[in-house]
PDB file of C-alpha atoms in Angstrom:
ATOM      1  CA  UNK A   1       0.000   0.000   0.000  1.00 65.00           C
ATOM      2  CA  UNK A   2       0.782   3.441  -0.564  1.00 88.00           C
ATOM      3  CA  UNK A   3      -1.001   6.300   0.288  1.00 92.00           C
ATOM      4  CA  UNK A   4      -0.105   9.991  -0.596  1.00 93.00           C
ATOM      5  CA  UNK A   5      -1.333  13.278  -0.546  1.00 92.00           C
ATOM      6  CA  UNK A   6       0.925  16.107  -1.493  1.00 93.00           C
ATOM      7  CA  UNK A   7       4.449  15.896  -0.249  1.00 94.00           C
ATOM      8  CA  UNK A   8       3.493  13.260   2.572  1.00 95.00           C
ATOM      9  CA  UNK A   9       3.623   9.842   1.560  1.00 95.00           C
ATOM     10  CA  UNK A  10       3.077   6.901   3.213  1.00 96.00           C
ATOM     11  CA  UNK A  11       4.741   3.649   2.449  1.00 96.00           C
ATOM     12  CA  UNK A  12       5.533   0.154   3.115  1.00 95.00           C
ATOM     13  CA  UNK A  13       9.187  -0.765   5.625  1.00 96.00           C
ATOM     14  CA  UNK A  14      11.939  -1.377   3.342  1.00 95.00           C
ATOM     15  CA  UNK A  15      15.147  -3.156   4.651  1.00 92.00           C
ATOM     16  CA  UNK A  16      16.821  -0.391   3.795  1.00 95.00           C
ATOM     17  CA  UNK A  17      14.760   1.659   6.849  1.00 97.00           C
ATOM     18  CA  UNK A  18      16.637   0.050   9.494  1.00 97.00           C
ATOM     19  CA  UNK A  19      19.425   2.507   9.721  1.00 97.00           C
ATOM     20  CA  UNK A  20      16.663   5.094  10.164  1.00 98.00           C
ATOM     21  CA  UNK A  21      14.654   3.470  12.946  1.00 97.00           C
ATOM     22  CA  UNK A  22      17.570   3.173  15.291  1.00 97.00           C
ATOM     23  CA  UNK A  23      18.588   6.727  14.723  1.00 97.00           C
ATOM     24  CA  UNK A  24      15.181   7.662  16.274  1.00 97.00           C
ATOM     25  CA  UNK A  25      14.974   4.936  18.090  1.00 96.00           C
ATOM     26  CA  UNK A  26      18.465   6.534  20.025  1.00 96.00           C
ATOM     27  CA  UNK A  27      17.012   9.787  20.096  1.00 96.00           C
ATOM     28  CA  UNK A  28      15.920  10.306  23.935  1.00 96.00           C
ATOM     29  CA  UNK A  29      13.052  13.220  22.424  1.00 95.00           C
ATOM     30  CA  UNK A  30      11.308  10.277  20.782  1.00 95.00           C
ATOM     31  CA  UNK A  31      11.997   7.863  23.389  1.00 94.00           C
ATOM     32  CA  UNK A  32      10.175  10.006  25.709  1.00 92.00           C
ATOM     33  CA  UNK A  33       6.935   9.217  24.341  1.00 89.00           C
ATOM     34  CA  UNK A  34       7.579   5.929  22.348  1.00 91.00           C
ATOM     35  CA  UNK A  35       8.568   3.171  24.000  1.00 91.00           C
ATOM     36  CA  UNK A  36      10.863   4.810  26.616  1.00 91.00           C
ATOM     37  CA  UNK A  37      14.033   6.820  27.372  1.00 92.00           C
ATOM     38  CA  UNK A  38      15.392   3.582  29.133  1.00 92.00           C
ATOM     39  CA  UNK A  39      14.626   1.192  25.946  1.00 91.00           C
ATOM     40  CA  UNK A  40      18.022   0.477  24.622  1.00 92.00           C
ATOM     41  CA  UNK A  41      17.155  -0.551  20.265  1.00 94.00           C
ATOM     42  CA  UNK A  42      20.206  -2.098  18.706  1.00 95.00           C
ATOM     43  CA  UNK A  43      20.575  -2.900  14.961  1.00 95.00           C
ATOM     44  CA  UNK A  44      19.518  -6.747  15.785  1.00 94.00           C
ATOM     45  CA  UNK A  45      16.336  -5.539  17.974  1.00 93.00           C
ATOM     46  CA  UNK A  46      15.318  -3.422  15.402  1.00 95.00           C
ATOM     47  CA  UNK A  47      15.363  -5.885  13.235  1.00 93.00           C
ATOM     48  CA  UNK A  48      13.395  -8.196  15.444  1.00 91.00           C
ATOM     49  CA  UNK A  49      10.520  -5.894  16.819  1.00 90.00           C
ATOM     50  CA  UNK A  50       9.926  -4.178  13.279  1.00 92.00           C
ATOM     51  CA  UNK A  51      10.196  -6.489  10.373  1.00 90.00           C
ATOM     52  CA  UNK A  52       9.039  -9.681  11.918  1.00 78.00           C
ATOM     53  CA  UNK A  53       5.250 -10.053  12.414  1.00 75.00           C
ATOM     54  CA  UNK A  54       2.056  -9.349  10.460  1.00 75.00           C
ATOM     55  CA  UNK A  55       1.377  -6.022  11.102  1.00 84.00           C
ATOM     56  CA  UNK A  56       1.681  -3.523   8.744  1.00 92.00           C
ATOM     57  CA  UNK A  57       5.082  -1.252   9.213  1.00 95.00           C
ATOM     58  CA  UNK A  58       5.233   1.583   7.168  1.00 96.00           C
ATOM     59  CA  UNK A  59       7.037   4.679   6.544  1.00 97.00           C
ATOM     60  CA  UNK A  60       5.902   8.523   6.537  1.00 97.00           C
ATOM     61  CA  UNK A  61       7.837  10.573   3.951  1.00 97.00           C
ATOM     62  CA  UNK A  62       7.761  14.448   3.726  1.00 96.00           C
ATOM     63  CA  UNK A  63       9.114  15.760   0.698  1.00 95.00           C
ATOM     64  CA  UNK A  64      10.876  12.765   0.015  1.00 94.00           C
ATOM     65  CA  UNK A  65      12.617  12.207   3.123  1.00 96.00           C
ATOM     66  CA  UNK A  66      11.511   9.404   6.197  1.00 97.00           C
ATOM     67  CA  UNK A  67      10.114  11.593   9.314  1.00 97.00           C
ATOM     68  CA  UNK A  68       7.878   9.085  10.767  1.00 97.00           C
ATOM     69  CA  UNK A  69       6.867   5.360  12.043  1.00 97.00           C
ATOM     70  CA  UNK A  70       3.660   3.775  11.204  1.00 96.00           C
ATOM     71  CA  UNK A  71       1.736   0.103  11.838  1.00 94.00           C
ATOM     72  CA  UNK A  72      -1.452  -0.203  12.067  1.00 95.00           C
ATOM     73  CA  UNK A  73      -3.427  -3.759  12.241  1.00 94.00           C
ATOM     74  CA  UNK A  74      -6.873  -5.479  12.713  1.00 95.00           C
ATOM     75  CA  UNK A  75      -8.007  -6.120  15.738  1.00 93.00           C
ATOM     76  CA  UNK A  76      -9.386  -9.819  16.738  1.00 88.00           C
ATOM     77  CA  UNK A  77     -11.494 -10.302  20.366  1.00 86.00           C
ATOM     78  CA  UNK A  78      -7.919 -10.546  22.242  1.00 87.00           C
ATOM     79  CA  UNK A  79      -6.909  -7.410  20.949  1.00 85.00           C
ATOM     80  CA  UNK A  80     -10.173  -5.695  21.451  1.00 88.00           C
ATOM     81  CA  UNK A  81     -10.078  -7.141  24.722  1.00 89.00           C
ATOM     82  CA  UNK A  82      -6.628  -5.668  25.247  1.00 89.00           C
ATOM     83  CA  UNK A  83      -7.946  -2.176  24.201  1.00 90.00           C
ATOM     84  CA  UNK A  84     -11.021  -2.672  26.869  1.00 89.00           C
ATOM     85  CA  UNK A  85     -13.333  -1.480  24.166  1.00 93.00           C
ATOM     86  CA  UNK A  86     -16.804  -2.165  24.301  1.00 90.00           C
ATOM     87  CA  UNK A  87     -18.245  -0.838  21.355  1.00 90.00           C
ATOM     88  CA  UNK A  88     -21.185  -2.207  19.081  1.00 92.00           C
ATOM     89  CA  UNK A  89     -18.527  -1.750  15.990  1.00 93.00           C
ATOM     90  CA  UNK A  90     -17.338  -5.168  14.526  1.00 93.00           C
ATOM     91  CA  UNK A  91     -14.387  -3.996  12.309  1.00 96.00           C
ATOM     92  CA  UNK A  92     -11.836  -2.710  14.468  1.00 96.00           C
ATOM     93  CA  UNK A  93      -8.280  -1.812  13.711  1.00 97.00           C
ATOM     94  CA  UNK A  94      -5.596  -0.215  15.772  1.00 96.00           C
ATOM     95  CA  UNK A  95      -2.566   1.987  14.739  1.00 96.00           C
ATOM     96  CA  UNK A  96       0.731   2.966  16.589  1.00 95.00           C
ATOM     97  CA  UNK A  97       2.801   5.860  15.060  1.00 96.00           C
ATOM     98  CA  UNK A  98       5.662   8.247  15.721  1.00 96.00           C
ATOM     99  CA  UNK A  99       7.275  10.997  14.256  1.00 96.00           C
ATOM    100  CA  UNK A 100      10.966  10.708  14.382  1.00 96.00           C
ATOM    101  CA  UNK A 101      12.158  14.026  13.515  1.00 96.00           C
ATOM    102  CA  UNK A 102      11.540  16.513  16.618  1.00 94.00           C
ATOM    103  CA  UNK A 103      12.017  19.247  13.780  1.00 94.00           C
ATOM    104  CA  UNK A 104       8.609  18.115  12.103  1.00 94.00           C
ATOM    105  CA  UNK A 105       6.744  18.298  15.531  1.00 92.00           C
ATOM    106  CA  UNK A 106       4.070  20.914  15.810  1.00 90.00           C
ATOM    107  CA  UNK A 107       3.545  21.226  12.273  1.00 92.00           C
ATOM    108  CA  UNK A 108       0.608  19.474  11.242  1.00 92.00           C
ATOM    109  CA  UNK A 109       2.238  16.581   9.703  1.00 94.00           C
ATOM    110  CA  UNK A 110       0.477  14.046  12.094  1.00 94.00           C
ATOM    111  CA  UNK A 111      -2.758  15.683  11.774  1.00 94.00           C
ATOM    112  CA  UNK A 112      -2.281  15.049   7.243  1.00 94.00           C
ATOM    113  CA  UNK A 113      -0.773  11.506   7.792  1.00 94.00           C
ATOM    114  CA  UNK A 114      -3.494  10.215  10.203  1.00 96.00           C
ATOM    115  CA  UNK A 115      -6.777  11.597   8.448  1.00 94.00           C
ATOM    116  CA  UNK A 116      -4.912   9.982   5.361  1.00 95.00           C
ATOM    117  CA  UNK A 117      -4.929   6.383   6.609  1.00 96.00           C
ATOM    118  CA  UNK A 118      -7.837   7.086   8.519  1.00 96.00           C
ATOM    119  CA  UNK A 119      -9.306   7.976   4.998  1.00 95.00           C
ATOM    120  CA  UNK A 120      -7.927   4.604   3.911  1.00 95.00           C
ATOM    121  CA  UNK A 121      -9.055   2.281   6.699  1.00 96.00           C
ATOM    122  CA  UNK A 122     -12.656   3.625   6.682  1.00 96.00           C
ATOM    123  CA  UNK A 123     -12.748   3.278   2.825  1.00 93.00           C
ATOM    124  CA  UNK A 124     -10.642   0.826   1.262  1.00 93.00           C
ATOM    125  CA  UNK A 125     -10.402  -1.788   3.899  1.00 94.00           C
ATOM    126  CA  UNK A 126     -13.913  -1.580   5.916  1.00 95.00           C
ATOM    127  CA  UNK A 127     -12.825  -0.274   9.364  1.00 96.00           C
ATOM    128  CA  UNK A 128     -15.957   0.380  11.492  1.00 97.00           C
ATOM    129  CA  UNK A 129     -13.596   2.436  14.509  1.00 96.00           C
ATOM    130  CA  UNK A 130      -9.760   2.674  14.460  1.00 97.00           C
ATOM    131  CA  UNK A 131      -8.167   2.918  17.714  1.00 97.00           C
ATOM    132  CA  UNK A 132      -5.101   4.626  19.714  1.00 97.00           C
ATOM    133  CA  UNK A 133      -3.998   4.159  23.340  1.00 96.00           C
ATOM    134  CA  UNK A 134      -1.817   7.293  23.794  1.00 96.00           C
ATOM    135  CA  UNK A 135      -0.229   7.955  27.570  1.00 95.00           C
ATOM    136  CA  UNK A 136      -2.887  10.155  29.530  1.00 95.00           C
ATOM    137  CA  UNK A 137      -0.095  12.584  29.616  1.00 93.00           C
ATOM    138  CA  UNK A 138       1.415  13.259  26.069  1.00 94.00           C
ATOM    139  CA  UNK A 139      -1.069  16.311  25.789  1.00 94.00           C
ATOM    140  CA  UNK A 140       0.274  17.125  22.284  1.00 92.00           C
ATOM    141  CA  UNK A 141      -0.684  13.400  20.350  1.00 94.00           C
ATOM    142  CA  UNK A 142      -3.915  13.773  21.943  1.00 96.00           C
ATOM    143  CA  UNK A 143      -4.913  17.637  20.619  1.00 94.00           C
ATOM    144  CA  UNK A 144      -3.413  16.099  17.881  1.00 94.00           C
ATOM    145  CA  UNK A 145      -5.633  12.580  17.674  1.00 96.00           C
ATOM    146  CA  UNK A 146      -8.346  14.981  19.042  1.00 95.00           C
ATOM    147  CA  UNK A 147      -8.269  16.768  15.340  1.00 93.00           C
ATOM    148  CA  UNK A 148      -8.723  13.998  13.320  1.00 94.00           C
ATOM    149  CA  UNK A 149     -11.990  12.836  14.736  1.00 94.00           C
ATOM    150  CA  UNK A 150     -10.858  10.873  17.635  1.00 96.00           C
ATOM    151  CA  UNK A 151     -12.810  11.157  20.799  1.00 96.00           C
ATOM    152  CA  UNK A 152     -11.414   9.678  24.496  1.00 96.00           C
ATOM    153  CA  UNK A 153     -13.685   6.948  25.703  1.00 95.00           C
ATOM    154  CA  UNK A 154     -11.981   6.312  28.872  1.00 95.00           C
ATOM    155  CA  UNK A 155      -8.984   5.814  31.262  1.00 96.00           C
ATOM    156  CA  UNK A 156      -7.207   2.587  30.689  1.00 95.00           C
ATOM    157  CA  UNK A 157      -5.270   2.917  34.510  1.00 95.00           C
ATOM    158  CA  UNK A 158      -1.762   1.349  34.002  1.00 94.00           C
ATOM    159  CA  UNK A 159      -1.808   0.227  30.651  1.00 93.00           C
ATOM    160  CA  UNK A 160       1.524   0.571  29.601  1.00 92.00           C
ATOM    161  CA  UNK A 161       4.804   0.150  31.135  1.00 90.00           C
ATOM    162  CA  UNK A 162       6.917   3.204  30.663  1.00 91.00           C
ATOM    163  CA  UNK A 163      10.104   4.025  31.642  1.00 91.00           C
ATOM    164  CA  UNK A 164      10.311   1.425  34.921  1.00 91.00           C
ATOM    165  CA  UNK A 165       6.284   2.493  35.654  1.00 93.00           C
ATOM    166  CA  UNK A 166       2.972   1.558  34.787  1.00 94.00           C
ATOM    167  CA  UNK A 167       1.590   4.226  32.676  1.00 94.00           C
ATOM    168  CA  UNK A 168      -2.141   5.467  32.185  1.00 95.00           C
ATOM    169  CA  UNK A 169      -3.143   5.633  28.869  1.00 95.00           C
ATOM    170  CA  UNK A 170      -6.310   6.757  27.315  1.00 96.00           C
ATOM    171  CA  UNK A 171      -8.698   4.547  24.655  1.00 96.00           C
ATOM    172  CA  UNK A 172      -9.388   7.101  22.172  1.00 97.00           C
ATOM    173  CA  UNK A 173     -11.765   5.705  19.241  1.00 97.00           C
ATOM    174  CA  UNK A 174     -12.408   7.285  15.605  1.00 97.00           C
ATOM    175  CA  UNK A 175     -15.479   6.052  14.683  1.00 96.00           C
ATOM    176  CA  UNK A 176     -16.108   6.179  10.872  1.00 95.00           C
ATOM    177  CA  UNK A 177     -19.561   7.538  11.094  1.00 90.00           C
ATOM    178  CA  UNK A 178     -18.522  10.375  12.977  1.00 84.00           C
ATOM    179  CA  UNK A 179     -15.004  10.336  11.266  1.00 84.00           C
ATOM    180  CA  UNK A 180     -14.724  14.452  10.037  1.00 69.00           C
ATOM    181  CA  UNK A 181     -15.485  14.530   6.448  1.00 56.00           C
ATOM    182  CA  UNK A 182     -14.845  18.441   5.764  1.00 42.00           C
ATOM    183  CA  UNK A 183     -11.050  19.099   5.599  1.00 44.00           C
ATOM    184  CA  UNK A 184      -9.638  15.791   5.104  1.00 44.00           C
ATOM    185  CA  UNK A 185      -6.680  16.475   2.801  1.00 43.00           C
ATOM    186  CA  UNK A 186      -6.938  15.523  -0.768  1.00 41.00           C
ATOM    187  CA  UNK A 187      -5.417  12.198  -1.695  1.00 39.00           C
ATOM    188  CA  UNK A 188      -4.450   9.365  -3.793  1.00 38.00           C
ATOM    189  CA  UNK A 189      -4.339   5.785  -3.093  1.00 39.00           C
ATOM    190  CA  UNK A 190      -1.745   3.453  -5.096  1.00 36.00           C
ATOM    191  CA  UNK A 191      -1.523  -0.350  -4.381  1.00 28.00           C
ATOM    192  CA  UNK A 192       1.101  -2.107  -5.106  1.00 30.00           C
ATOM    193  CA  UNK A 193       1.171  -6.121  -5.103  1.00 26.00           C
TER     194      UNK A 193
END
């Protein structure tokens, strides 16, 4: 899959991404919200946590250049479970993201890469509600989560462990019938087999 819109482009892991990963995977800024300051990636980890498995790892280009981590995957009854969602919607999916380069924060480049595969899930692969687990405290994902159409549905109390602690995180759920239709960035879908 590749979805673009503009100068942001997202696209499928390559091997040749590894390099990139561990230098903000090393970058304590990034750490802080994603995965840890105290989470230690080597070239072998990185290897092993991001291009083994079934989810789908992409990467987000801006003008050409990687500034951001993506995966996002369906979610079964142990991963809704997981999520403590009780919903009525049957077609879940799920999506972790970062943006790797701190100079690209506060910019709006979350807000056009989100509402561009939230664009995708809700219309090419049948996603009822796509959902994010952000730490209670990383104020600026959820303004920016907030934004695309995601609403919090409630405290999930130690969720996540974080830096030695167990971390509260919030459920926040995009459903697609309520998913903002008005200034959703024009966009064009390529598949590639």
């Amino acid at each position: 899959m590749l979805l673009r819109d503009g100068a942001l482009t997202v696209r499928p892991l390559r091997d040749g991404d590894a390099d990139t990963l561990l230098r903000w995977l090393t970058d304590p800024r990034v750490l802080e919200f994603y995965e840890g300051r105290d989470a230690h990636f080597t070239p072998e980890a990185i290897r092993e946590d991001f291009f083994d498995g079934e989810l789908s790892r992409c990467i987000i280009e801006w003008e050409g250049i990687p500034a951001g981590y993506l995966q996002y995957y369906p979610l079964d009854g142990e991963g809704r479970a997981e999520y403590q969602f009780d919903g009525p919607e049957k077609k879940l999916w799920a999506a972790d993201q970062f943006l790797g380069e701190p100079s690209l924060w506060g910019k709006g480049l979350g807000r056009r890469f989100l509402r561009l595969l939230l664009s995708h899930l809700f219309e090419e692969a049948g996603a009822e509600a796509v959902l994010l687990d952000p730490h209670a405290g990383n104020e600026r994902a959820i303004r920016c989560y907030e934004r695309c159409g995601f609403r919090k549905e409630k405290l999930l109390p130690a969720h996540e462990l974080h830096e030695g602690e167990w971390r509260d995180c919030l459920l926040m759920v995009c459903r697609k019938t309520s998913f903002p239709q008005t200034n959703i960035p024009e966009r064009r879908s390529d598949y590639a087999k």
